[in-house]
Coordinates of N, CA and C in Angstrom, one line a residue:
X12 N 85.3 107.8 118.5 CA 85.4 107.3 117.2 C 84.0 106.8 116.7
X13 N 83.7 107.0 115.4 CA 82.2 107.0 114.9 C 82.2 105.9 114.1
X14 N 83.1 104.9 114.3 CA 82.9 103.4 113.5 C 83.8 102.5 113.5
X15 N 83.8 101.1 113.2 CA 84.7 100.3 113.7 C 85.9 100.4 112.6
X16 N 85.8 101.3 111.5 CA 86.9 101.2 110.7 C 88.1 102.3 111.5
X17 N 87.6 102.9 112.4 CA 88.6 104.1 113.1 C 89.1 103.5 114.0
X18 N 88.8 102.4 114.3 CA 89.6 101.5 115.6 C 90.7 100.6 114.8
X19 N 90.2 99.9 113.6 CA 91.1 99.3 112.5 C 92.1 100.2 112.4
X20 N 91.6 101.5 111.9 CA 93.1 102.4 111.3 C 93.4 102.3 112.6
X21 N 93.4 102.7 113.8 CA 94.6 102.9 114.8 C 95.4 102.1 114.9
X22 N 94.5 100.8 114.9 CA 95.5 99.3 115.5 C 96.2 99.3 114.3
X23 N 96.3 99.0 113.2 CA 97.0 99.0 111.9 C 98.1 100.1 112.0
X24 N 98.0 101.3 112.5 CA 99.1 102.2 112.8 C 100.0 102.0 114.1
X25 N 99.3 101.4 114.9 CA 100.3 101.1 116.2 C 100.7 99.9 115.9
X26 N 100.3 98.9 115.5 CA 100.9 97.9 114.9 C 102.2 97.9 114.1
X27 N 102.2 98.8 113.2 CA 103.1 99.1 111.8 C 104.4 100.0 112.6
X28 N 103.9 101.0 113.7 CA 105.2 101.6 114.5 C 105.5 100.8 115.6
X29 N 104.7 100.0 116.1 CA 105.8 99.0 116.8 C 106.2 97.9 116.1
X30 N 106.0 97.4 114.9 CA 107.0 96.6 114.1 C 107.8 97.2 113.8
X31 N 108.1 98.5 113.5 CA 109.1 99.4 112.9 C 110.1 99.6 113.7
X32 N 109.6 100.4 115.0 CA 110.2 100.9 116.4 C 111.1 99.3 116.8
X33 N 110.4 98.6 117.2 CA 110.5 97.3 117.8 C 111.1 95.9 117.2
X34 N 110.6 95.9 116.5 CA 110.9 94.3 115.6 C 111.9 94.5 114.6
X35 N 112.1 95.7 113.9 CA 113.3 96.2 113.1 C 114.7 96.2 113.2
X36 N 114.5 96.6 114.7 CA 116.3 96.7 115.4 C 116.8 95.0 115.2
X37 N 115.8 93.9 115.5 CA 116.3 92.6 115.8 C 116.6 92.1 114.2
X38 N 115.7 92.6 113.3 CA 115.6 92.0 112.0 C 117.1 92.6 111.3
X39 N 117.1 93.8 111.8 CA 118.9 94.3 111.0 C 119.9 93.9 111.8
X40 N 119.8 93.4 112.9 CA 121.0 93.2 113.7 C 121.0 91.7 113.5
X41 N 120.4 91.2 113.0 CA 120.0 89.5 112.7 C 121.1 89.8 111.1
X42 N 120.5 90.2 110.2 CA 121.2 90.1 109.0 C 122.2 91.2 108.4
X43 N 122.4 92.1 109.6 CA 123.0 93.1 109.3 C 122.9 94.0 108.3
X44 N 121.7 94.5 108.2 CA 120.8 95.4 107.2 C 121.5 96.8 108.1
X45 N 121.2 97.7 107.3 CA 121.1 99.1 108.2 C 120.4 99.8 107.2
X46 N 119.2 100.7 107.9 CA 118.0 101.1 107.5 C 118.8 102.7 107.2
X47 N 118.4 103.3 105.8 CA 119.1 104.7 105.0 C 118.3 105.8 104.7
X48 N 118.6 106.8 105.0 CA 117.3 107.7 104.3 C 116.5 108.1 105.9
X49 N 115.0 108.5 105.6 CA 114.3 109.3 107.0 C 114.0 107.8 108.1
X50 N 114.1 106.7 107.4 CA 113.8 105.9 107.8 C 114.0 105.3 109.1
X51 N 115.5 105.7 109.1 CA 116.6 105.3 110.1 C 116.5 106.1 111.7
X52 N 115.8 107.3 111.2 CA 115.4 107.9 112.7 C 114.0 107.6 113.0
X53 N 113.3 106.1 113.1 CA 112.5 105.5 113.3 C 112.7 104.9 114.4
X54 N 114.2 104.0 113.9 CA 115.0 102.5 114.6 C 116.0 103.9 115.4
X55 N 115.2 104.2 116.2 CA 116.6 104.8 117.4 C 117.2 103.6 118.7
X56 N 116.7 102.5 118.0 CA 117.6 101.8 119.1 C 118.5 101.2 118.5
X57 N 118.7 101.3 117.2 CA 119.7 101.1 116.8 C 121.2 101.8 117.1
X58 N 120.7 103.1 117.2 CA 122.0 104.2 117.7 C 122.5 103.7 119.3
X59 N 121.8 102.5 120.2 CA 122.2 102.5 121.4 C 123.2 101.4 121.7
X60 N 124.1 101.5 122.9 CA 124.9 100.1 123.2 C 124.3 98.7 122.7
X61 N 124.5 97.6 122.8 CA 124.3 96.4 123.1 C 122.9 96.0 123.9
X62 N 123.2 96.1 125.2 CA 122.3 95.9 126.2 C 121.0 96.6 125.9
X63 N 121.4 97.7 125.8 CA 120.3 99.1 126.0 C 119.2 98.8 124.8
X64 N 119.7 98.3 123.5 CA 119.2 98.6 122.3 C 117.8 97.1 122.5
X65 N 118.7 96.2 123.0 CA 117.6 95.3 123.4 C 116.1 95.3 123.8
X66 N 116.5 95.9 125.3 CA 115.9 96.9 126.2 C 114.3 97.6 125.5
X67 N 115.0 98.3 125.0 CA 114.5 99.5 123.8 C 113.2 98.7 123.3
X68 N 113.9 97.8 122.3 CA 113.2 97.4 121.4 C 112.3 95.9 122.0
X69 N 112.4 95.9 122.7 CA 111.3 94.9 123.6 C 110.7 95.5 124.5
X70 N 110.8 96.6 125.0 CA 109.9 97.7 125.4 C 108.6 98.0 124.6
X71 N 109.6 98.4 123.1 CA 108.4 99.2 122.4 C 107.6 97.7 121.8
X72 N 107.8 97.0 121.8 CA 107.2 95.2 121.3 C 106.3 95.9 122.2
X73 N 106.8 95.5 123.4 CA 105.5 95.4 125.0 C 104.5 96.5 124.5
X74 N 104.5 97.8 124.6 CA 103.8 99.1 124.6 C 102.8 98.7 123.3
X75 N 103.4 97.9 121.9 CA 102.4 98.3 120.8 C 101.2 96.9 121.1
X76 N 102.0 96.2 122.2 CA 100.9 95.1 122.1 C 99.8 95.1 123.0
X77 N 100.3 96.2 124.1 CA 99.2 96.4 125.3 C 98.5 97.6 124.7
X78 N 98.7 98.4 123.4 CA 98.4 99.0 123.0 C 96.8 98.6 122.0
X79 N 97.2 97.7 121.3 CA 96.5 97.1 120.8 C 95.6 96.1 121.6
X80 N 96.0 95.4 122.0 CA 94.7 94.8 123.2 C 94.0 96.0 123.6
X81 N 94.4 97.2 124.4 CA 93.7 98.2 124.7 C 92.6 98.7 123.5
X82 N 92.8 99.0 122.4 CA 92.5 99.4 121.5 C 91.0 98.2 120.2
X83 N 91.6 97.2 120.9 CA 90.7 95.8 120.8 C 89.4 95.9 121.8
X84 N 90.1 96.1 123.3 CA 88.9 96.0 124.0 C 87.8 97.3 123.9
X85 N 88.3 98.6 123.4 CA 87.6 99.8 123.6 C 86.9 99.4 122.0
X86 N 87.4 98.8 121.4 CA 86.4 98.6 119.7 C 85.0 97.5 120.2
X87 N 85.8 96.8 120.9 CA 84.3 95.5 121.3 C 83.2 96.3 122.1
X88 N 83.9 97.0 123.3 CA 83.0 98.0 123.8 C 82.0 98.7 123.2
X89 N 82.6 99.9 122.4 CA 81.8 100.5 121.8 C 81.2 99.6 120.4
X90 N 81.1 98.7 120.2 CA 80.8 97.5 118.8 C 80.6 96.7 119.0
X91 N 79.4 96.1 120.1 CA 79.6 94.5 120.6 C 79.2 94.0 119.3
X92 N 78.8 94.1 118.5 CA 78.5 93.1 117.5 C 79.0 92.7 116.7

Protein backbone atom coordinates (compact mmCIF):
# COMPACT_ATOMS: atom_id res chain seq x y z
CA UNK A 1 0.00 0.00 0.00
CA UNK A 2 1.48 3.44 -1.20
CA UNK A 3 -0.22 5.66 1.59
CA UNK A 4 -1.77 5.92 4.83
CA UNK A 5 -5.21 6.59 3.18
CA UNK A 6 -5.11 2.73 1.85
CA UNK A 7 -4.78 1.46 5.39
CA UNK A 8 -7.84 3.90 6.35
CA UNK A 9 -9.97 2.45 3.48
CA UNK A 10 -9.27 -1.16 4.61
CA UNK A 11 -9.97 -0.63 8.30
CA UNK A 12 -13.17 1.45 7.39
CA UNK A 13 -14.23 -1.68 5.26
CA UNK A 14 -13.45 -4.34 7.76
CA UNK A 15 -14.95 -2.28 10.28
CA UNK A 16 -18.32 -1.68 8.41
CA UNK A 17 -18.40 -5.85 7.50
CA UNK A 18 -17.89 -6.68 10.91
CA UNK A 19 -20.59 -4.33 12.21
CA UNK A 20 -22.75 -5.68 9.49
CA UNK A 21 -21.64 -9.51 9.83
CA UNK A 22 -21.46 -9.19 13.59
CA UNK A 23 -23.23 -6.47 15.53
CA UNK A 24 -26.38 -6.64 13.27
CA UNK A 25 -27.68 -10.11 14.25
CA UNK A 26 -27.70 -8.69 18.11
CA UNK A 27 -29.26 -5.24 16.96
CA UNK A 28 -32.35 -7.19 15.07
CA UNK A 29 -32.75 -9.84 17.52
CA UNK A 30 -32.74 -6.99 20.36
CA UNK A 31 -35.70 -5.11 18.48
CA UNK A 32 -36.82 -7.55 16.22
CA UNK A 33 -35.94 -5.83 12.98
CA UNK A 34 -35.40 -8.31 10.09
CA UNK A 35 -33.03 -6.99 7.41
CA UNK A 36 -35.01 -7.27 3.44
CA UNK A 37 -33.68 -7.12 0.17
CA UNK A 38 -29.60 -8.25 -0.76
CA UNK A 39 -28.94 -7.07 2.48
CA UNK A 40 -30.10 -9.97 4.47
CA UNK A 41 -27.54 -12.38 2.94
CA UNK A 42 -24.89 -10.36 4.79
CA UNK A 43 -26.53 -11.31 8.47
CA UNK A 44 -26.21 -15.27 7.78
CA UNK A 45 -26.37 -15.70 11.36
CA UNK A 46 -29.39 -14.82 11.44
CA UNK A 47 -30.58 -17.99 9.38
CA UNK A 48 -28.91 -20.11 12.43
CA UNK A 49 -30.41 -21.86 15.81
CA UNK A 50 -30.20 -19.84 18.97
CA UNK A 51 -26.88 -20.93 20.28
CA UNK A 52 -25.10 -21.12 16.95
CA UNK A 53 -26.19 -17.60 15.78
CA UNK A 54 -24.50 -16.16 18.84
CA UNK A 55 -21.44 -18.06 18.27
CA UNK A 56 -21.39 -16.58 14.74
CA UNK A 57 -21.73 -13.27 15.40
CA UNK A 58 -19.15 -12.88 18.23
CA UNK A 59 -16.81 -14.74 16.19
CA UNK A 60 -17.06 -12.31 13.33
CA UNK A 61 -16.91 -9.20 16.36
CA UNK A 62 -13.50 -11.13 17.29
CA UNK A 63 -12.07 -11.54 13.56
CA UNK A 64 -12.94 -7.70 12.52
CA UNK A 65 -11.26 -6.55 15.64
CA UNK A 66 -7.97 -8.50 15.47
CA UNK A 67 -8.37 -7.57 12.03
CA UNK A 68 -8.09 -4.08 12.55
CA UNK A 69 -5.45 -3.94 15.28
CA UNK A 70 -3.53 -5.99 12.66
CA UNK A 71 -4.18 -3.46 10.08
CA UNK A 72 -3.34 -0.52 12.70
CA UNK A 73 -0.04 -2.08 13.49
CA UNK A 74 1.05 -2.72 9.68
CA UNK A 75 -0.15 1.32 9.03
CA UNK A 76 2.30 2.51 12.11
CA UNK A 77 4.93 0.27 10.62
CA UNK A 78 5.02 1.31 7.36
CA UNK A 79 4.00 5.27 8.67
CA UNK A 80 5.77 5.95 11.89
CA UNK A 81 4.91 9.31 11.72
Amino acid sequence: MKDAKSYDGLSSFVFMLGMYVGGVPFVTKLFGWEPDGPKRYLVFALRLPSPAWWIVSLLALGVAFALLCWIDTAKKRRFPG
